[in-house]
Tab-separated table of C-alpha atoms in Angstrom:
chain	number	residue	atom	x	y	z
A	1	ALA	CA	-92.481	-51.909	55.966
A	2	GLN	CA	-91.884	-48.795	53.977
A	3	LYS	CA	-93.265	-48.301	50.490
A	4	VAL	CA	-93.216	-45.539	47.911
A	5	THR	CA	-95.761	-45.358	45.107
A	6	GLN	CA	-95.412	-43.294	41.979
A	7	ALA	CA	-98.573	-44.042	40.074
A	8	GLN	CA	-97.579	-42.083	36.977
A	9	THR	CA	-95.344	-44.274	34.863
A	10	GLU	CA	-94.807	-41.770	32.081
A	11	ILE	CA	-95.805	-38.171	31.457
A	12	SER	CA	-95.389	-36.211	28.237
A	13	VAL	CA	-95.681	-32.437	28.154
A	14	VAL	CA	-94.850	-29.657	25.752
A	15	GLU	CA	-92.148	-27.243	26.762
A	16	LYS	CA	-93.302	-24.411	29.060
A	17	GLU	CA	-96.133	-26.474	30.498
A	18	ASP	CA	-96.278	-27.067	34.233
A	19	VAL	CA	-96.168	-30.670	35.378
A	20	THR	CA	-96.705	-32.349	38.750
A	21	LEU	CA	-95.202	-35.706	39.668
A	22	ASP	CA	-97.073	-37.569	42.370
A	23	CYS	CA	-95.546	-39.536	45.225
A	24	VAL	CA	-97.390	-41.398	47.967
A	25	TYR	CA	-95.549	-43.187	50.731
A	26	GLU	CA	-96.235	-45.660	53.509
A	27	THR	CA	-94.286	-45.958	56.713
A	28	ARG	CA	-94.923	-46.975	60.303
A	29	ASP	CA	-92.174	-44.730	61.557
A	30	THR	CA	-92.963	-41.261	62.865
A	31	THR	CA	-89.548	-39.966	61.891
A	32	TYR	CA	-88.496	-40.330	58.312
A	33	TYR	CA	-87.015	-38.522	55.342
A	34	LEU	CA	-88.413	-38.079	51.853
A	35	PHE	CA	-86.315	-37.447	48.788
A	36	TRP	CA	-86.567	-36.762	45.094
A	37	TYR	CA	-83.839	-37.849	42.702
A	38	LYS	CA	-83.536	-37.204	38.975
A	39	GLN	CA	-82.084	-39.749	36.571
A	40	PRO	CA	-81.347	-38.205	33.168
A	41	PRO	CA	-80.688	-40.361	30.100
A	42	SER	CA	-77.003	-40.427	31.001
A	43	GLY	CA	-77.944	-42.642	33.947
A	44	GLU	CA	-76.630	-40.947	37.054
A	45	LEU	CA	-78.868	-40.271	40.050
A	46	VAL	CA	-78.998	-36.601	40.941
A	47	PHE	CA	-80.235	-35.485	44.354
A	48	LEU	CA	-82.941	-32.808	44.204
A	49	ILE	CA	-84.419	-32.422	47.676
A	50	ARG	CA	-84.713	-33.944	51.154
A	51	ARG	CA	-87.587	-33.338	53.538
A	52	ASN	CA	-87.902	-34.594	57.120
A	53	SER	CA	-91.207	-35.751	58.545
A	54	PHE	CA	-91.461	-32.818	60.920
A	55	ASP	CA	-91.135	-30.155	58.270
A	56	GLU	CA	-94.268	-29.759	56.185
A	57	GLN	CA	-93.265	-26.443	54.719
A	58	ASN	CA	-93.463	-26.369	50.973
A	59	GLU	CA	-90.235	-25.598	49.229
A	60	ILE	CA	-89.451	-23.775	46.031
A	61	SER	CA	-86.159	-23.846	44.194
A	62	GLY	CA	-86.249	-22.009	40.911
A	63	ARG	CA	-88.718	-23.802	38.655
A	64	TYR	CA	-89.018	-26.704	41.100
A	65	SER	CA	-91.422	-26.867	44.016
A	66	TRP	CA	-92.408	-29.587	46.434
A	67	ASN	CA	-95.622	-30.069	48.362
A	68	PHE	CA	-95.412	-32.310	51.433
A	69	GLN	CA	-98.684	-33.306	53.109
A	70	LYS	CA	-98.486	-35.767	55.989
A	71	SER	CA	-102.276	-36.014	56.149
A	72	THR	CA	-102.332	-37.680	52.754
A	73	SER	CA	-98.806	-39.188	52.931
A	74	SER	CA	-97.871	-37.393	49.771
A	75	PHE	CA	-94.770	-35.575	48.597
A	76	ASN	CA	-95.504	-34.155	45.165
A	77	PHE	CA	-93.049	-32.440	42.869
A	78	THR	CA	-93.989	-29.684	40.432
A	79	ILE	CA	-91.882	-28.347	37.594
A	80	THR	CA	-93.021	-24.961	36.368
A	81	ALA	CA	-92.430	-23.942	32.758
A	82	SER	CA	-90.870	-27.280	31.877
A	83	GLN	CA	-87.866	-27.458	29.581
A	84	VAL	CA	-86.481	-30.179	27.345
A	85	VAL	CA	-83.567	-30.586	29.769
A	86	ASP	CA	-86.067	-31.680	32.411
A	87	SER	CA	-86.645	-34.901	30.465
A	88	ALA	CA	-85.602	-37.684	32.817
A	89	VAL	CA	-86.884	-40.338	35.165
A	90	TYR	CA	-87.757	-38.909	38.549
A	91	PHE	CA	-87.661	-41.068	41.651
A	92	CYS	CA	-89.275	-40.382	44.983
A	93	ALA	CA	-87.593	-42.148	47.901
A	94	LEU	CA	-88.052	-42.705	51.631
A	95	SER	CA	-85.702	-43.464	54.486
A	96	GLU	CA	-86.843	-44.293	58.000
A	97	GLY	CA	-85.528	-43.693	61.444
A	98	GLY	CA	-82.332	-41.890	60.640
A	99	TRP	CA	-83.476	-38.601	62.026
A	100	ARG	CA	-84.069	-40.037	65.476
A	101	THR	CA	-80.815	-41.921	65.782
A	102	GLY	CA	-78.644	-39.611	63.762
A	103	THR	CA	-77.576	-42.502	61.555
A	104	ALA	CA	-78.003	-42.667	57.838
A	105	SER	CA	-80.532	-45.149	56.540
A	106	LYS	CA	-81.011	-46.824	53.190
A	107	LEU	CA	-83.427	-45.381	50.674
A	108	THR	CA	-86.496	-47.138	49.372
A	109	PHE	CA	-87.330	-45.879	45.911
A	110	GLY	CA	-90.602	-45.619	44.080
A	111	THR	CA	-90.820	-47.065	40.598
A	112	GLY	CA	-90.124	-43.700	39.016
A	113	THR	CA	-91.953	-41.400	36.610
A	114	ARG	CA	-90.509	-40.860	33.169
A	115	LEU	CA	-90.999	-37.242	32.100
A	116	GLN	CA	-90.708	-36.403	28.434
A	117	VAL	CA	-90.663	-32.732	27.540
A	118	THR	CA	-90.955	-31.921	23.850
A	119	LEU	CA	-90.679	-28.716	21.864
B	1	ALA	CA	-66.212	-31.025	44.899
B	2	ALA	CA	-65.179	-34.659	44.971
B	3	GLY	CA	-67.926	-37.117	44.134
B	4	VAL	CA	-68.435	-40.835	44.523
B	5	ILE	CA	-66.161	-42.670	42.118
B	6	GLN	CA	-67.153	-46.015	40.689
B	7	SER	CA	-65.089	-48.304	38.526
B	8	PRO	CA	-65.295	-49.725	36.023
B	9	ARG	CA	-68.036	-47.744	34.334
B	10	HIS	CA	-68.795	-50.549	31.943
B	11	LEU	CA	-68.141	-54.253	32.274
B	12	ILE	CA	-68.988	-57.162	30.011
B	13	LYS	CA	-68.817	-60.690	31.362
B	14	GLU	CA	-69.872	-64.155	30.332
B	15	LYS	CA	-72.265	-66.320	32.315
B	16	ARG	CA	-70.672	-68.022	35.304
B	17	GLU	CA	-67.798	-65.549	35.379
B	18	THR	CA	-66.895	-63.295	38.303
B	19	ALA	CA	-66.969	-59.500	38.455
B	20	THR	CA	-65.746	-56.955	40.975
B	21	LEU	CA	-67.028	-53.408	41.212
B	22	LYS	CA	-65.236	-50.726	43.180
B	23	CYS	CA	-66.549	-47.651	44.918
B	24	TYR	CA	-64.623	-44.736	46.368
B	25	PRO	CA	-66.843	-42.600	48.609
B	26	ILE	CA	-66.730	-38.874	49.097
B	27	PRO	CA	-63.876	-37.982	51.469
B	28	ARG	CA	-64.966	-38.185	55.137
B	29	HIS	CA	-68.063	-40.183	54.248
B	30	ASP	CA	-68.075	-43.323	56.353
B	31	THR	CA	-71.129	-45.120	54.986
B	32	VAL	CA	-71.403	-46.849	51.640
B	33	TYR	CA	-74.494	-48.319	49.989
B	34	TRP	CA	-74.843	-50.579	46.961
B	35	TYR	CA	-77.905	-50.534	44.729
B	36	GLN	CA	-78.844	-52.567	41.674
B	37	GLN	CA	-81.020	-51.070	38.951
B	38	GLY	CA	-82.354	-53.397	36.281
B	39	PRO	CA	-83.551	-52.025	32.921
B	40	GLY	CA	-86.593	-49.819	33.408
B	41	GLN	CA	-86.682	-50.490	37.131
B	42	ASP	CA	-86.059	-48.528	40.285
B	43	PRO	CA	-82.820	-48.950	42.230
B	44	GLN	CA	-82.963	-51.867	44.657
B	45	PHE	CA	-80.925	-51.769	47.845
B	46	LEU	CA	-78.344	-54.520	48.143
B	47	ILE	CA	-76.157	-53.824	51.159
B	48	SER	CA	-74.573	-51.049	53.194
B	49	PHE	CA	-71.527	-50.570	55.389
B	50	TYR	CA	-70.820	-48.134	58.191
B	51	GLU	CA	-67.297	-47.817	59.531
B	52	LYS	CA	-66.263	-50.991	57.691
B	53	MET	CA	-69.009	-53.103	59.243
B	54	GLN	CA	-72.123	-54.274	57.444
B	55	SER	CA	-74.942	-52.016	58.619
B	56	ASP	CA	-77.917	-53.238	56.594
B	57	LYS	CA	-78.712	-55.904	54.061
B	58	GLY	CA	-81.294	-55.939	51.334
B	59	SER	CA	-81.985	-58.187	48.394
B	60	ILE	CA	-78.399	-59.182	47.755
B	61	PRO	CA	-77.997	-62.665	46.232
B	62	ASP	CA	-75.823	-65.172	48.071
B	63	ARG	CA	-73.535	-65.166	45.032
B	64	PHE	CA	-72.657	-61.566	45.811
B	65	SER	CA	-70.468	-60.317	48.604
B	66	ALA	CA	-69.172	-56.925	49.574
B	67	GLN	CA	-66.909	-55.257	52.038
B	68	GLN	CA	-65.656	-51.868	53.077
B	69	PHE	CA	-61.945	-51.395	53.544
B	70	SER	CA	-59.884	-49.348	55.997
B	71	ASP	CA	-59.747	-46.429	53.547
B	72	TYR	CA	-63.567	-46.609	53.330
B	73	HIS	CA	-63.673	-47.708	49.735
B	74	SER	CA	-65.944	-50.643	49.028
B	75	GLU	CA	-65.971	-53.546	46.615
B	76	LEU	CA	-68.899	-55.613	45.391
B	77	ASN	CA	-67.918	-59.095	44.288
B	78	MET	CA	-70.288	-61.023	42.074
B	79	SER	CA	-69.695	-64.663	41.248
B	80	SER	CA	-71.407	-67.231	39.022
B	81	LEU	CA	-72.884	-64.398	37.005
B	82	GLU	CA	-76.296	-64.890	35.460
B	83	LEU	CA	-78.003	-63.080	32.621
B	84	GLY	CA	-80.336	-61.487	35.148
B	85	ASP	CA	-77.413	-59.787	36.863
B	86	SER	CA	-77.123	-57.423	33.920
B	87	ALA	CA	-77.895	-54.065	35.468
B	88	LEU	CA	-76.617	-50.689	36.501
B	89	TYR	CA	-74.931	-50.912	39.880
B	90	PHE	CA	-74.835	-47.774	41.951
B	91	CYS	CA	-72.712	-47.008	44.914
B	92	ALA	CA	-73.701	-44.155	47.231
B	93	SER	CA	-71.991	-42.647	50.231
B	94	SER	CA	-73.058	-40.539	53.168
B	95	LEU	CA	-72.055	-39.541	56.649
B	96	GLY	CA	-73.314	-42.332	58.846
B	97	ARG	CA	-73.837	-40.327	61.959
B	98	GLY	CA	-75.034	-36.825	61.330
B	99	GLN	CA	-76.017	-34.295	63.893
B	100	ARG	CA	-79.481	-34.914	65.282
B	101	SER	CA	-80.668	-31.725	63.705
B	102	SER	CA	-79.767	-33.029	60.290
B	103	GLY	CA	-80.501	-36.658	60.898
B	104	ALA	CA	-80.212	-39.087	58.042
B	105	ASN	CA	-77.815	-37.544	55.619
B	106	VAL	CA	-78.234	-37.301	51.918
B	107	LEU	CA	-76.946	-40.218	49.880
B	108	THR	CA	-74.716	-39.068	47.065
B	109	PHE	CA	-74.640	-41.539	44.214
B	110	GLY	CA	-71.831	-42.414	41.876
B	111	ALA	CA	-72.334	-42.517	38.118
B	112	GLY	CA	-72.896	-46.255	38.243
B	113	SER	CA	-71.218	-49.329	36.788
B	114	ARG	CA	-73.077	-50.969	33.944
B	115	LEU	CA	-72.658	-54.734	33.980
B	116	THR	CA	-73.648	-56.753	30.946
B	117	VAL	CA	-73.680	-60.523	31.243
B	118	LEU	CA	-73.675	-62.409	27.944
């Protein structure tokens, strides 16, 4: 069975600080996808990134960066120079098997990390 | 770009009543997923459909049913509503069969339908 753990329930930082959100996953599948979604106070789920299990390259997109390490089953998310607009709940998610079959699979979410960025 | 459309956005019902939520996927998306998110919780998978057939089932109560229609929109029917059904219900869509190089496609979520049961 697949499982995603986000041990940090809530993080508070002051604007311009860097912050890292941790994500650890469990899966028996060798082919899987990892995702991060953002849920701002307005409630919608916004896709941030997808990573497949064969691509361990780190990725940077503006102030966002992701560090995927299969050896530790982790997919951590770092926000550099945080801003108030980054305040949201961030979910890490996992889907299994889709890469191999070419079919889309459901997502299993972690419990989320609430990030509060203050001035 | 067109997104996933959910209606209604807000719904208030009494206990034991029935509610129907609708979801219109992104054009050309053939797979629809339903998720339930209780207050302060993560989204929980309920059910999914690919090409109008149920493709996967999660923790969907027997009081709930869903289907995907010929135009690919989906409806989630909830009967005998309970207080614990109060939640944000998300619909997501994706391409069910992507190219092998892209594999499982990204789920795009709608804005959600907030159900309150009194």
